[in-house]
XYZ file of C-alpha atoms in Angstrom:
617
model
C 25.093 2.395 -0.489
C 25.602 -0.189 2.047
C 29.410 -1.313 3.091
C 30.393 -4.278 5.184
C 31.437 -3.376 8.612
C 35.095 -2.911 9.351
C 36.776 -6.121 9.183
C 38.619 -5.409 12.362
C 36.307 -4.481 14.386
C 34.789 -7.181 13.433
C 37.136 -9.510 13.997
C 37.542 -7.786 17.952
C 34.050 -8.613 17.843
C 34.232 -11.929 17.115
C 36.945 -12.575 20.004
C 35.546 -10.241 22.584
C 32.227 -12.278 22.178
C 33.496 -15.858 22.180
C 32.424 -16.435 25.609
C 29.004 -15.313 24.893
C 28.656 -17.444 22.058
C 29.317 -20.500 24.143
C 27.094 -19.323 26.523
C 24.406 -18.902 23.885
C 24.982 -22.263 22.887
C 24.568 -24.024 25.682
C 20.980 -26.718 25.586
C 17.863 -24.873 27.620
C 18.351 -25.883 30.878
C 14.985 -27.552 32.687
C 12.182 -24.993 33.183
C 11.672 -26.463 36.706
C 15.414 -25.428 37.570
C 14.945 -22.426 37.327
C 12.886 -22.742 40.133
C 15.157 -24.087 42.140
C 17.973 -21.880 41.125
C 15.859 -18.712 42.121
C 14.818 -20.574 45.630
C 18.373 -21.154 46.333
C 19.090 -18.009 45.731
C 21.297 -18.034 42.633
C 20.696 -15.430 40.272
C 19.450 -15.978 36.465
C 21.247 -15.767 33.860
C 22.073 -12.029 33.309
C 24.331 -9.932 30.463
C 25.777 -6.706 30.965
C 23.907 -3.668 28.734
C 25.863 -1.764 26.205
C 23.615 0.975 26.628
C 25.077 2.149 22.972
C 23.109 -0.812 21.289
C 25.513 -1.508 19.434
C 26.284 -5.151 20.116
C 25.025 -7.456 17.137
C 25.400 -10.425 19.442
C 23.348 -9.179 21.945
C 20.541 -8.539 19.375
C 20.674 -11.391 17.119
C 21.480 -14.426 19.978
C 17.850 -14.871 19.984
C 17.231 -15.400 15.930
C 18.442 -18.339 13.458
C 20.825 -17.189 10.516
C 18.038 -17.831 7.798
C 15.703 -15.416 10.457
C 18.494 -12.392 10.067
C 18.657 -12.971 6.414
C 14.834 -12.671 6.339
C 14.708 -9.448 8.389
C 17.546 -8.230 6.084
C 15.549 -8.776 3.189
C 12.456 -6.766 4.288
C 14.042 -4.008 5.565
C 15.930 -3.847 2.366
C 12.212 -3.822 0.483
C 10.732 -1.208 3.255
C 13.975 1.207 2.361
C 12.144 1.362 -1.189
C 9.788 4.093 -1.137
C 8.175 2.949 -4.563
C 7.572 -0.210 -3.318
C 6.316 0.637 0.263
C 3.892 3.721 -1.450
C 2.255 0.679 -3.695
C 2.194 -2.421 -1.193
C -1.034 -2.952 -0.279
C -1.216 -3.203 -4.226
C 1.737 -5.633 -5.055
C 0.471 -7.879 -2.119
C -2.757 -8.151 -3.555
C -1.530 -8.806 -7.321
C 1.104 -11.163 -5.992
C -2.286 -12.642 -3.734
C -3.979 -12.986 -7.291
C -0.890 -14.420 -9.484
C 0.654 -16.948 -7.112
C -2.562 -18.352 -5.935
C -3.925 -18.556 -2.215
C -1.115 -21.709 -0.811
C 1.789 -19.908 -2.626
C 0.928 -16.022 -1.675
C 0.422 -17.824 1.846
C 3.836 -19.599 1.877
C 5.244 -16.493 0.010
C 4.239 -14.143 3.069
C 5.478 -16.355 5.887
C 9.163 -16.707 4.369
C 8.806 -12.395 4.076
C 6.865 -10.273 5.718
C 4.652 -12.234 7.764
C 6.944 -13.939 9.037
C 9.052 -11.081 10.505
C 6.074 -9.052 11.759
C 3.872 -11.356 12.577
C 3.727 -14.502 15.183
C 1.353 -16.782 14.050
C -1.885 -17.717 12.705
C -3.967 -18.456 15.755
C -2.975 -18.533 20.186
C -1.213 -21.684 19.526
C 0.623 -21.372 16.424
C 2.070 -18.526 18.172
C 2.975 -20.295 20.948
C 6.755 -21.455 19.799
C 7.566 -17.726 19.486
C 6.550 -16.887 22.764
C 8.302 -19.308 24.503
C 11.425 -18.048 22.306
C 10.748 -15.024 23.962
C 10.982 -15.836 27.062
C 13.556 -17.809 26.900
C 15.783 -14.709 25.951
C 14.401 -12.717 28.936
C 11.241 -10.751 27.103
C 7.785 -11.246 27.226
C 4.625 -10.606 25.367
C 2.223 -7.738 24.615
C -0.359 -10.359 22.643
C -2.534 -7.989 19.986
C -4.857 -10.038 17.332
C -4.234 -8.184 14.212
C -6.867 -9.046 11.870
C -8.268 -5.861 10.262
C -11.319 -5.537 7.629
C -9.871 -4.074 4.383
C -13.062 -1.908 3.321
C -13.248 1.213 0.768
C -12.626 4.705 1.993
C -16.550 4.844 1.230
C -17.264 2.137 3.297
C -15.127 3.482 6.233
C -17.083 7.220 6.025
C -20.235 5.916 5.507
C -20.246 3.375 8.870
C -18.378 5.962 10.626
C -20.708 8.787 10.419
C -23.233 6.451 10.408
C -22.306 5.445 14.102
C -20.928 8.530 15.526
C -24.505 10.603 15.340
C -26.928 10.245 17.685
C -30.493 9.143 16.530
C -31.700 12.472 17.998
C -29.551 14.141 15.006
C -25.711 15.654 15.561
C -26.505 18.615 18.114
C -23.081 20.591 16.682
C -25.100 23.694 16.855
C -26.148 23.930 20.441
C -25.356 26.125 22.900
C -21.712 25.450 23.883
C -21.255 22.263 21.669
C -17.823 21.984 20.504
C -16.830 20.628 16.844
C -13.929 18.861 17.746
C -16.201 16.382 19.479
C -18.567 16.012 16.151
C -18.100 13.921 13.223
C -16.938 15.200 10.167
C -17.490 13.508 6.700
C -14.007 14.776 5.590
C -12.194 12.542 8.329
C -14.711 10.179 8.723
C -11.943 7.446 7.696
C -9.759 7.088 10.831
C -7.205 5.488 9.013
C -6.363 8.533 7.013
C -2.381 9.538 7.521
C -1.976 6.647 9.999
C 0.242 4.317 9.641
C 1.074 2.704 12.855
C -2.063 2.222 14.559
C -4.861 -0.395 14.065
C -8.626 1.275 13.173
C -11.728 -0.403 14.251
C -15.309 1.346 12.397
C -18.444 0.090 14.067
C -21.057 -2.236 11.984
C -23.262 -3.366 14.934
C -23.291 -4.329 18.242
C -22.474 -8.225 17.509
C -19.400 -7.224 16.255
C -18.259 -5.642 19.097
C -19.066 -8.571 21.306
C -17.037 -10.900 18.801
C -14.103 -8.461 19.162
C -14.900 -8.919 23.042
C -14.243 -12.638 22.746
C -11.171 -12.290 20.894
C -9.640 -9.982 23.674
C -10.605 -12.382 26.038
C -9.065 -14.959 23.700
C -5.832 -13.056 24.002
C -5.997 -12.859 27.700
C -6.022 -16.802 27.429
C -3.159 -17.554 25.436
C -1.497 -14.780 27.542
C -1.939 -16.211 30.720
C -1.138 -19.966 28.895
C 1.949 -18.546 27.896
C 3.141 -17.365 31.411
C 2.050 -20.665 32.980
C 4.836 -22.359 31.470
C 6.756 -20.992 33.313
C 7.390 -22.626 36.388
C 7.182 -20.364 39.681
C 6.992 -20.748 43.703
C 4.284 -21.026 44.867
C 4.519 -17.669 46.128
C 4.392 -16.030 43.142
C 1.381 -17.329 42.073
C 0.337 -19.583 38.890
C 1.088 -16.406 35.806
C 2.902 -14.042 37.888
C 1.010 -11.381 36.300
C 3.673 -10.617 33.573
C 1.813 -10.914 30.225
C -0.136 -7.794 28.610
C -2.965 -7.920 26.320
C -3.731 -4.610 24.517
C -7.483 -3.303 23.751
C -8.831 -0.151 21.690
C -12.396 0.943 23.327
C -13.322 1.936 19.864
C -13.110 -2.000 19.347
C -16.266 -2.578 22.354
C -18.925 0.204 21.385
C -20.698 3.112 18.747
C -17.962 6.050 18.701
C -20.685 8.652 19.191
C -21.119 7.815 22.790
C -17.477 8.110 23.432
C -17.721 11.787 21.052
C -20.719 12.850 23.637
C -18.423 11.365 26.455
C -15.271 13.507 25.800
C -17.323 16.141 25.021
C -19.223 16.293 28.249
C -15.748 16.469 30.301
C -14.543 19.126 27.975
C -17.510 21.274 29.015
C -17.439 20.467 32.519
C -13.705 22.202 32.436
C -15.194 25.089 30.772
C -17.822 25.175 33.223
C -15.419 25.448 36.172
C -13.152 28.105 34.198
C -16.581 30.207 34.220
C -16.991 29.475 37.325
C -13.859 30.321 39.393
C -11.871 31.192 36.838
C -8.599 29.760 35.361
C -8.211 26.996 33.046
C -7.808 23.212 33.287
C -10.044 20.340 34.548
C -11.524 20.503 37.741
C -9.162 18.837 40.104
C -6.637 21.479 39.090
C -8.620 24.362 40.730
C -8.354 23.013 44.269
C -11.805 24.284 45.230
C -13.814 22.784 48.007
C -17.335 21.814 48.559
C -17.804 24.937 50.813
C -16.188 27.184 47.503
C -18.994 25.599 46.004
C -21.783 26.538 47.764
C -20.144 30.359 47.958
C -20.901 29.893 44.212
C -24.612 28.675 44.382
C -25.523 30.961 47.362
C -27.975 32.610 45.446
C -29.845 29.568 44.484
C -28.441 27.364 47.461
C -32.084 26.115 48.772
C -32.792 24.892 45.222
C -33.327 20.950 45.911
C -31.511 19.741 42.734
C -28.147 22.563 43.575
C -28.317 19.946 46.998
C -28.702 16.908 45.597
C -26.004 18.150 42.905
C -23.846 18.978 45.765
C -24.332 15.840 47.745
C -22.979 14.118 44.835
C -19.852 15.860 43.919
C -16.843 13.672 44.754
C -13.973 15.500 46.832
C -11.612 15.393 49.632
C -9.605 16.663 52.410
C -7.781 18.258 49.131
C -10.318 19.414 46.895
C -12.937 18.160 44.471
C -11.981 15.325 42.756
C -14.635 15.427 40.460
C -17.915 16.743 39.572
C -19.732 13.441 38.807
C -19.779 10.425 40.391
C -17.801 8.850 37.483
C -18.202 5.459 39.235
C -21.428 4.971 37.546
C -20.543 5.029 34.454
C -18.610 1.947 35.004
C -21.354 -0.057 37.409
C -23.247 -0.899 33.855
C -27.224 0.754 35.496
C -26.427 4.736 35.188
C -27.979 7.161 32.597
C -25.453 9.036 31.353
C -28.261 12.059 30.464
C -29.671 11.891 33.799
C -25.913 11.594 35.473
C -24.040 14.681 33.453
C -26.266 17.959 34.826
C -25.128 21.148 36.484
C -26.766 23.708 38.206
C -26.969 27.367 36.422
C -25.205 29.319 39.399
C -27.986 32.579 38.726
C -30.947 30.473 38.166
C -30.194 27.080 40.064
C -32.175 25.105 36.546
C -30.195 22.003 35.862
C -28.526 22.209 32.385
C -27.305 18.699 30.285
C -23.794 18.864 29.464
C -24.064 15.728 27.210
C -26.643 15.980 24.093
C -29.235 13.976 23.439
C -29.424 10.707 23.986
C -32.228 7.975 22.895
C -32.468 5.317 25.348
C -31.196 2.421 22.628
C -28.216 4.365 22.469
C -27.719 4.442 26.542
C -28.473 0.572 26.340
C -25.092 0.323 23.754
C -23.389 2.884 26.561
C -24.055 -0.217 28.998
C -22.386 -2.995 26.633
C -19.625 -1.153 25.826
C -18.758 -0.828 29.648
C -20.498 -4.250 30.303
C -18.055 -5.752 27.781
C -14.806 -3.638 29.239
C -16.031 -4.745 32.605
C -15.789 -8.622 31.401
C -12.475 -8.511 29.729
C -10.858 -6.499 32.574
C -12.663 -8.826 35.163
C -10.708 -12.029 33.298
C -7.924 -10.439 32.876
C -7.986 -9.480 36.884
C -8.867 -13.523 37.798
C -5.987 -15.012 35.169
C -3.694 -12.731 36.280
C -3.042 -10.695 33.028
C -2.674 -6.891 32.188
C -4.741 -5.389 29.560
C -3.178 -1.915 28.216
C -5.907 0.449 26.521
C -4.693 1.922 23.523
C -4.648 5.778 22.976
C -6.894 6.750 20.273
C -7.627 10.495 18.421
C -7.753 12.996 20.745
C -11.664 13.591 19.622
C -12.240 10.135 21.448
C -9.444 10.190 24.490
C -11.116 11.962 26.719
C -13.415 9.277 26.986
C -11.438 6.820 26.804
C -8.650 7.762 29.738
C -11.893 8.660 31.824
C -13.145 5.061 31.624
C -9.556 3.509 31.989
C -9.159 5.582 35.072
C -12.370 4.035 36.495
C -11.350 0.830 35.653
C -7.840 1.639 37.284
C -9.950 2.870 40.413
C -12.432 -0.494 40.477
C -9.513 -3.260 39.782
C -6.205 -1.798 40.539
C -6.639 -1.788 44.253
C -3.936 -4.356 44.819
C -1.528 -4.399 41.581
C -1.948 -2.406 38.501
C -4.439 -4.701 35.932
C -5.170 -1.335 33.692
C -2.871 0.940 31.877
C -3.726 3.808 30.249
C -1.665 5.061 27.050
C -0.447 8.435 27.102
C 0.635 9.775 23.512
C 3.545 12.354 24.337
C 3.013 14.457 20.878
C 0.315 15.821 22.359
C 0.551 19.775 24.170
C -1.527 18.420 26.894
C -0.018 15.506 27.891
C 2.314 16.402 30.728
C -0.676 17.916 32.427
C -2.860 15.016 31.991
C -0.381 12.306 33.457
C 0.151 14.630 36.264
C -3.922 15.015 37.054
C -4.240 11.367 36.579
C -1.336 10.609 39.171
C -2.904 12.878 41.476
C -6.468 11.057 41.198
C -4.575 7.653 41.532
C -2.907 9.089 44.725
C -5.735 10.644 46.213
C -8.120 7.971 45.636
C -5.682 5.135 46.478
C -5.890 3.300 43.504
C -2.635 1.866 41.464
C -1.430 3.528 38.623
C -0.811 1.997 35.061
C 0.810 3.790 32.152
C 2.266 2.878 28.867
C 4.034 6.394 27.637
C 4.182 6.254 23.652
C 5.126 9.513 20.845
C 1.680 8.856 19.154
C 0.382 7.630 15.906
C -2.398 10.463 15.034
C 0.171 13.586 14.095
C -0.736 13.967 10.374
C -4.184 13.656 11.364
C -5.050 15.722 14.007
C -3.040 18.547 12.233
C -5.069 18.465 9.487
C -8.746 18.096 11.234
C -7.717 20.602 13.979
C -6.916 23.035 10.794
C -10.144 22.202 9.098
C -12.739 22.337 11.737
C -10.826 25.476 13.497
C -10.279 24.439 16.828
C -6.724 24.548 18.572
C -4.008 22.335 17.018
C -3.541 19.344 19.801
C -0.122 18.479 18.814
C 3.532 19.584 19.815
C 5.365 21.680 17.027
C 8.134 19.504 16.425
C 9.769 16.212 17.119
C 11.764 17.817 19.373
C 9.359 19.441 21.460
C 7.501 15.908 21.587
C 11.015 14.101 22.729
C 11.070 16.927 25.664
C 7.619 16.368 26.482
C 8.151 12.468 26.706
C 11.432 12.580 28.942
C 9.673 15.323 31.318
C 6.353 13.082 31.747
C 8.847 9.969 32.075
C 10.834 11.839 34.561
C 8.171 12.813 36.473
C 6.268 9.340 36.813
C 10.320 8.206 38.254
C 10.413 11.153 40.619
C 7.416 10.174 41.996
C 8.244 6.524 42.295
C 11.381 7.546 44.374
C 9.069 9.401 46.718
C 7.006 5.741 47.261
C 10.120 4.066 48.084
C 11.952 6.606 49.951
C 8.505 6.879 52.303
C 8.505 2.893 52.558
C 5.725 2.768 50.316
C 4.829 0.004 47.280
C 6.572 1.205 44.439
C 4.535 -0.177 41.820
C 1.760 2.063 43.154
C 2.786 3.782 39.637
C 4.069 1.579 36.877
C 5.229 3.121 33.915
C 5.971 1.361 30.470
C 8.268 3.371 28.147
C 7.084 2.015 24.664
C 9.493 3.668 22.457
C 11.966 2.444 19.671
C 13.918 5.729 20.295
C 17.540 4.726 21.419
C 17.812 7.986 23.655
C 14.626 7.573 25.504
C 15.340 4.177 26.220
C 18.889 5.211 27.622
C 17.183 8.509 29.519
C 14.706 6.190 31.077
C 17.723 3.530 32.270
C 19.926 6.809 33.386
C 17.192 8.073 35.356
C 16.553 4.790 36.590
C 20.080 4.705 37.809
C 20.408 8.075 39.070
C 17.083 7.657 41.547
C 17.838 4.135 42.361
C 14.799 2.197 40.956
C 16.011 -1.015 39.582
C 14.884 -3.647 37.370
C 13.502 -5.702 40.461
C 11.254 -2.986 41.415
C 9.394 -4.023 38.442
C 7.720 -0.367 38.040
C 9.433 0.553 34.695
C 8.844 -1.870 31.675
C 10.893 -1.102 28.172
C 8.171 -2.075 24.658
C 8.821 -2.226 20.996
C 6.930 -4.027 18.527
C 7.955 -7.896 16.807
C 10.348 -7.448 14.066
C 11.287 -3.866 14.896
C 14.305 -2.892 16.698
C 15.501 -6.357 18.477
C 18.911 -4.708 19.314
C 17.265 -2.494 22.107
C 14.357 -5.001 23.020
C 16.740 -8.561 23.453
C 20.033 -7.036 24.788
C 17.317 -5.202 27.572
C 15.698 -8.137 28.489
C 18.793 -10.529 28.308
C 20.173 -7.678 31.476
C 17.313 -7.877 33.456
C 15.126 -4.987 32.213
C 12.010 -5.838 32.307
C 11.462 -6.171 28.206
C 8.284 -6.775 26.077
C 7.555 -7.094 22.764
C 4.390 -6.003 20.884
C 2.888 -9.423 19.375
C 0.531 -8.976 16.363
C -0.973 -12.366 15.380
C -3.898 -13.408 12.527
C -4.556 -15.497 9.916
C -2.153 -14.503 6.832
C -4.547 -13.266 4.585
C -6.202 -11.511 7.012
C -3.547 -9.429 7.922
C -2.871 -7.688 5.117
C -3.705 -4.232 6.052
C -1.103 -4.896 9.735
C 1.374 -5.863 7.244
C 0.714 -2.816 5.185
C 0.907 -0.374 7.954
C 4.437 -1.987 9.039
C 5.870 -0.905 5.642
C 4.707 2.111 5.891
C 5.975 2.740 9.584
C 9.073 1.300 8.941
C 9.385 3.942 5.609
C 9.287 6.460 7.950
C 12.204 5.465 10.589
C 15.109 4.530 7.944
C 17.467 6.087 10.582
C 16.828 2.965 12.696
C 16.477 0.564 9.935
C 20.070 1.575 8.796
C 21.520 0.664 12.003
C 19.450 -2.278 12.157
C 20.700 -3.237 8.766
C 24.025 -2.501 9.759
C 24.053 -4.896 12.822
C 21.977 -7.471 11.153
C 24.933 -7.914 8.233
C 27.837 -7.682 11.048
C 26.025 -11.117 12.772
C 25.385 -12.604 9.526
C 29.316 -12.284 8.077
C 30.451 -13.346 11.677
C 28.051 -16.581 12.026
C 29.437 -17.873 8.216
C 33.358 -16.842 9.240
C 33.067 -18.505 12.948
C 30.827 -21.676 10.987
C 27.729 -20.777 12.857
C 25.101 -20.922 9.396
C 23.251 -23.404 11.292
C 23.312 -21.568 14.835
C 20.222 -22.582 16.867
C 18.786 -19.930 19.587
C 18.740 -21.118 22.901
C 18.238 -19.127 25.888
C 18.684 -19.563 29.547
C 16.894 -16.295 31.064
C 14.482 -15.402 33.122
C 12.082 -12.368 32.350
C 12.006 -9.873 35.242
């Protein structure tokens, strides 16, 4: 049962905030003084951060009264589990009973409204500048979604995940997580949070190509508003537009992909024993050849060698990964090894028909385009994680990307999900390749959206279960990857290096994350201005950490979904469901949300209109 909050406390409230209040209601001051303001060296517009989150003032400054009733209203509806279980039903009765124009006008006064920004890049655009205006900026994501069949999902996804040369499961060292199953054929299966693309053809990918791009537009629109010195350049390179590979390309190759580096570390176990991927070992070229002696004259073991990427250090890597981003490299030609008794060169990737190495080349071709605008408008495109059957792929490619564009800022992010055992581990490797080959470093650090899943395919196919065995563990694997990434920003600075060689976004609607990553922050010295750790929560979820973060000079985004109503059905869906599962938060949300409603209609504020006078870091 819901109570009003104390009456005192809300009445210190009230008095303790009165200042703010008139601050909040001051008219937007001219975009172009800002300008000035930061040239003359006066400082934006800055609140202190009650690091409790507590502080409905805070929270709310940015949203009309009618926009907290609203998100009072559908949290109330996602704290009914009936109702959430059976929504993608009601919404498509109500869709059928009310008509197209009234389900349409129905959706944008409820849930579409509160989740969702807008129709199309510039219907979105009033929300944005909103945004920004209260010190946070955008993470753009177009969230239209086909709503097919569980029978249409399997039946395209097996379809597209076996090669024409049949599903090689049963060779020599092949490894069933990497293979398609029927049984989890439908990605979206137990996921609620996370948006599932399943492959139809090649056209389609190239028309979700455009639509990234289109993102990167209205992104770099968005940040041209506002005004800068010259010096900082025409978008300041502050807006993020986020991409899932499985969006650009056939999911096979990316199965064969994460497969072949998944052999190649069982390869080097064999080979010099211990376990891990190959930078790990610390071997040298010379170690190498100790290995191959036997078969050391063999031209191919040379030519093998030659090739093998290393340096003062170690190896790096056992490829020369670069090609698989130049778009002209066959990946069954480039992923060989030598047999260390017989010197024969062994595939590690199955077979592949040459069609299916021409869709290798648009899928990179088409990554290569989106990452090459978002490089020349000054954007920064974050790839999503995906299922661990697909990630090794995935962070492979982003790290190549990191390597080819991130030479002077960081363009690419990777995602790192932190339920995973392996995570730590990987974040360190991938620090160390950044380091070693110079390149900046990108990541957004998130809990994960796969848990149910993977459990249950892991189980079923008998391979190792990938995830952490509680929430717990999963917390303590986030805050020691987050820690880690701060350490070893402190090491930049204190050697006079560029900080934002590593930048880290903690994407997280967890209050005590957030506050461990501002602690640390503290503790270390990095500040806000250093602009290498960025705080992320999704539109319509948890404004009382995102605003009150941003409105103190944190660097603050929020994760924009936008789409044509109808068309977002299944985004809408998935928000119900995800917020079902976090009725902790929505409580306190709740809570706050009713506080700033009862103090707006005792202080006469029913018609309060957001304006903001900040400055995103």
């Amino acid at each position: 049962m819901l109570r009003l909050a104390d009456p005192i406390l809300s009445d210190v409230r009230c008095l303790h905030s009165a200042a703010q209040d008139k601050q909040a209601q001051v008219s937007v001051a001219d975009r172009t003084q800002h300008v000035q303001s930061k040239e003359e060296g006066v400082k934006p517009q800055r609140d202190p951060l009650d690091v409790s989150f507590n502080d409905p003032i805070a929270a709310f400054k940015s949203k009309t009264t009618w926009e907290l009733a609203r998100a009072y209203l559908v949290y109330m509806i996602c704290s009914s589990e009936k109702i959430v279980e059976h929504n993608m039903t009601l919404l498509k009765i109500a869709r059928n009973v009310l008509g197209s124009k009234l389900f349409v006008m129905l959706m944008k006064s409820t849930f579409y409204g509160h989740f969702v920004a807008g129709e199309n890049r510039h219907t979105i655009v009033p929300t944005l500048e909103r945004l920004r205006s209260f010190g946070v900026k955008p993470i753009l994501d177009y969230s239209v979604e086909e709503d097919i069949s569980q029978e249409e999902a399997e039946k395209r996804e097996v379809e597209s995940s076996v090669s024409s040369a049949g599903d090689n499961e049963k060779d020599a060292g092949a490894l069933p997580q990497y293979h398609v199953d029927k049984s989890f054929a439908d990605r979206r299966y137990k996921v609620s949070s996370a948006r599932t693309y399943f492959y139809l053809n090649e056209a389609t990918c190239e028309r979700n190509m455009e639509i990234f791009i289109k993102c990167l537009e209205a992104v770099s629109d968005d940040d041209a508003k506002e005004p800068r010195p010259p010096s900082d350049g025409a978008t300041f390179g502050t807006g993020i537009t986020a991409i899932k590979l499985t969006a650009l390309g056939r999911p096979q190759l990316l199965l064969q992909l994460s497969e072949v580096i998944m052999r190649t570390r069982k390869y080097m176990e064999a080979l010099v024993g211990g376990q891990g991927n190959v930078l790990t070992h610390h071997k040298t070229i010379k170690d190498l050849e100790k290995y191959y002696a036997s078969v050391g004259d063999n031209k191919d073991v040379q030519q093998f060698l030659k090739n093998v990427t290393s340096d003062k250090e170690g190896i790096l890597h056992l490829f020369p990964w670069s090609g698989i981003v130049d778009e002209d490299s066959q990946l069954s030609e480039t992923f060989r090894v030598p047999d260390p008794l017989t010197g024969q060169m062994r595939r590690l990737i199955s077979q592949i028909s040459p069609k299916e190495e021409e869709m290798f080349r648009n899928m990179i071709r088409r990554l290569n385009t989106i990452v090459k605008t978002a490089a020349e408008l000054d954007v920064r495109i974050m790839v999503d994680a995906e299922q661990t059957y697909f990630q090794p792929a995935i962070t492979r490619i982003t790290l190549e990307m990191m390597r080819k564009y991130n030479k002077d800022k960081a363009i690419v992010f990777n995602t790192y999900q932190c339920y995973l055992r392996e995570t730590f581990r990987e974040v360190v490797t991938d620090l160390e390749q950044a380091s070693r080959q110079n390149f900046y470093f990108g990541a957004k650090l998130v809990r994960g959206a796969y848990m149910e899943q993977e459990r249950a395919r892991a189980q079923a196919l008998g391979y190792a279960d990938p995830v952490n065995p509680s929430y717990e563990a999963t917390t303590e694997m986030y805050h020691k990857t987050l820690a880690e990434c701060l350490r070893r920003i402190k090491v930049l600075k204190d050697c006079g290096q560029d900080a934002r060689k590593i930048g880290i976004m903690v994407a997280s609607h967890n209050e005590d994350t957030v506050r461990f990553a501002i602690e640390n922050m503290k503790s270390i010295g990095i500040s806000p201005e250093d602009k290498v750790i960025c705080f992320g929560q999704l539109l319509g979820m948890c404004d009382y950490i995102t605003f009150p973060l941003g409105q103190a000079g944190y660097s603050a985004y929020k994760y924009i979904p936008y789409g044509p109503v109808e068309e977002v059905l299944p985004y809408l869906s998935r928000r119900a469901q995800e917020n079902k599962g976090v009725l902790k938060k929505i409580k306190k949300e709740k809570r706050l949300l009713l506080s700033e409603i009862r103090r707006r209609l005792f202080r006469g504020q029913l018609f309060y209109t957001p304006k903001g006078n900040y400055v995103p870091i």
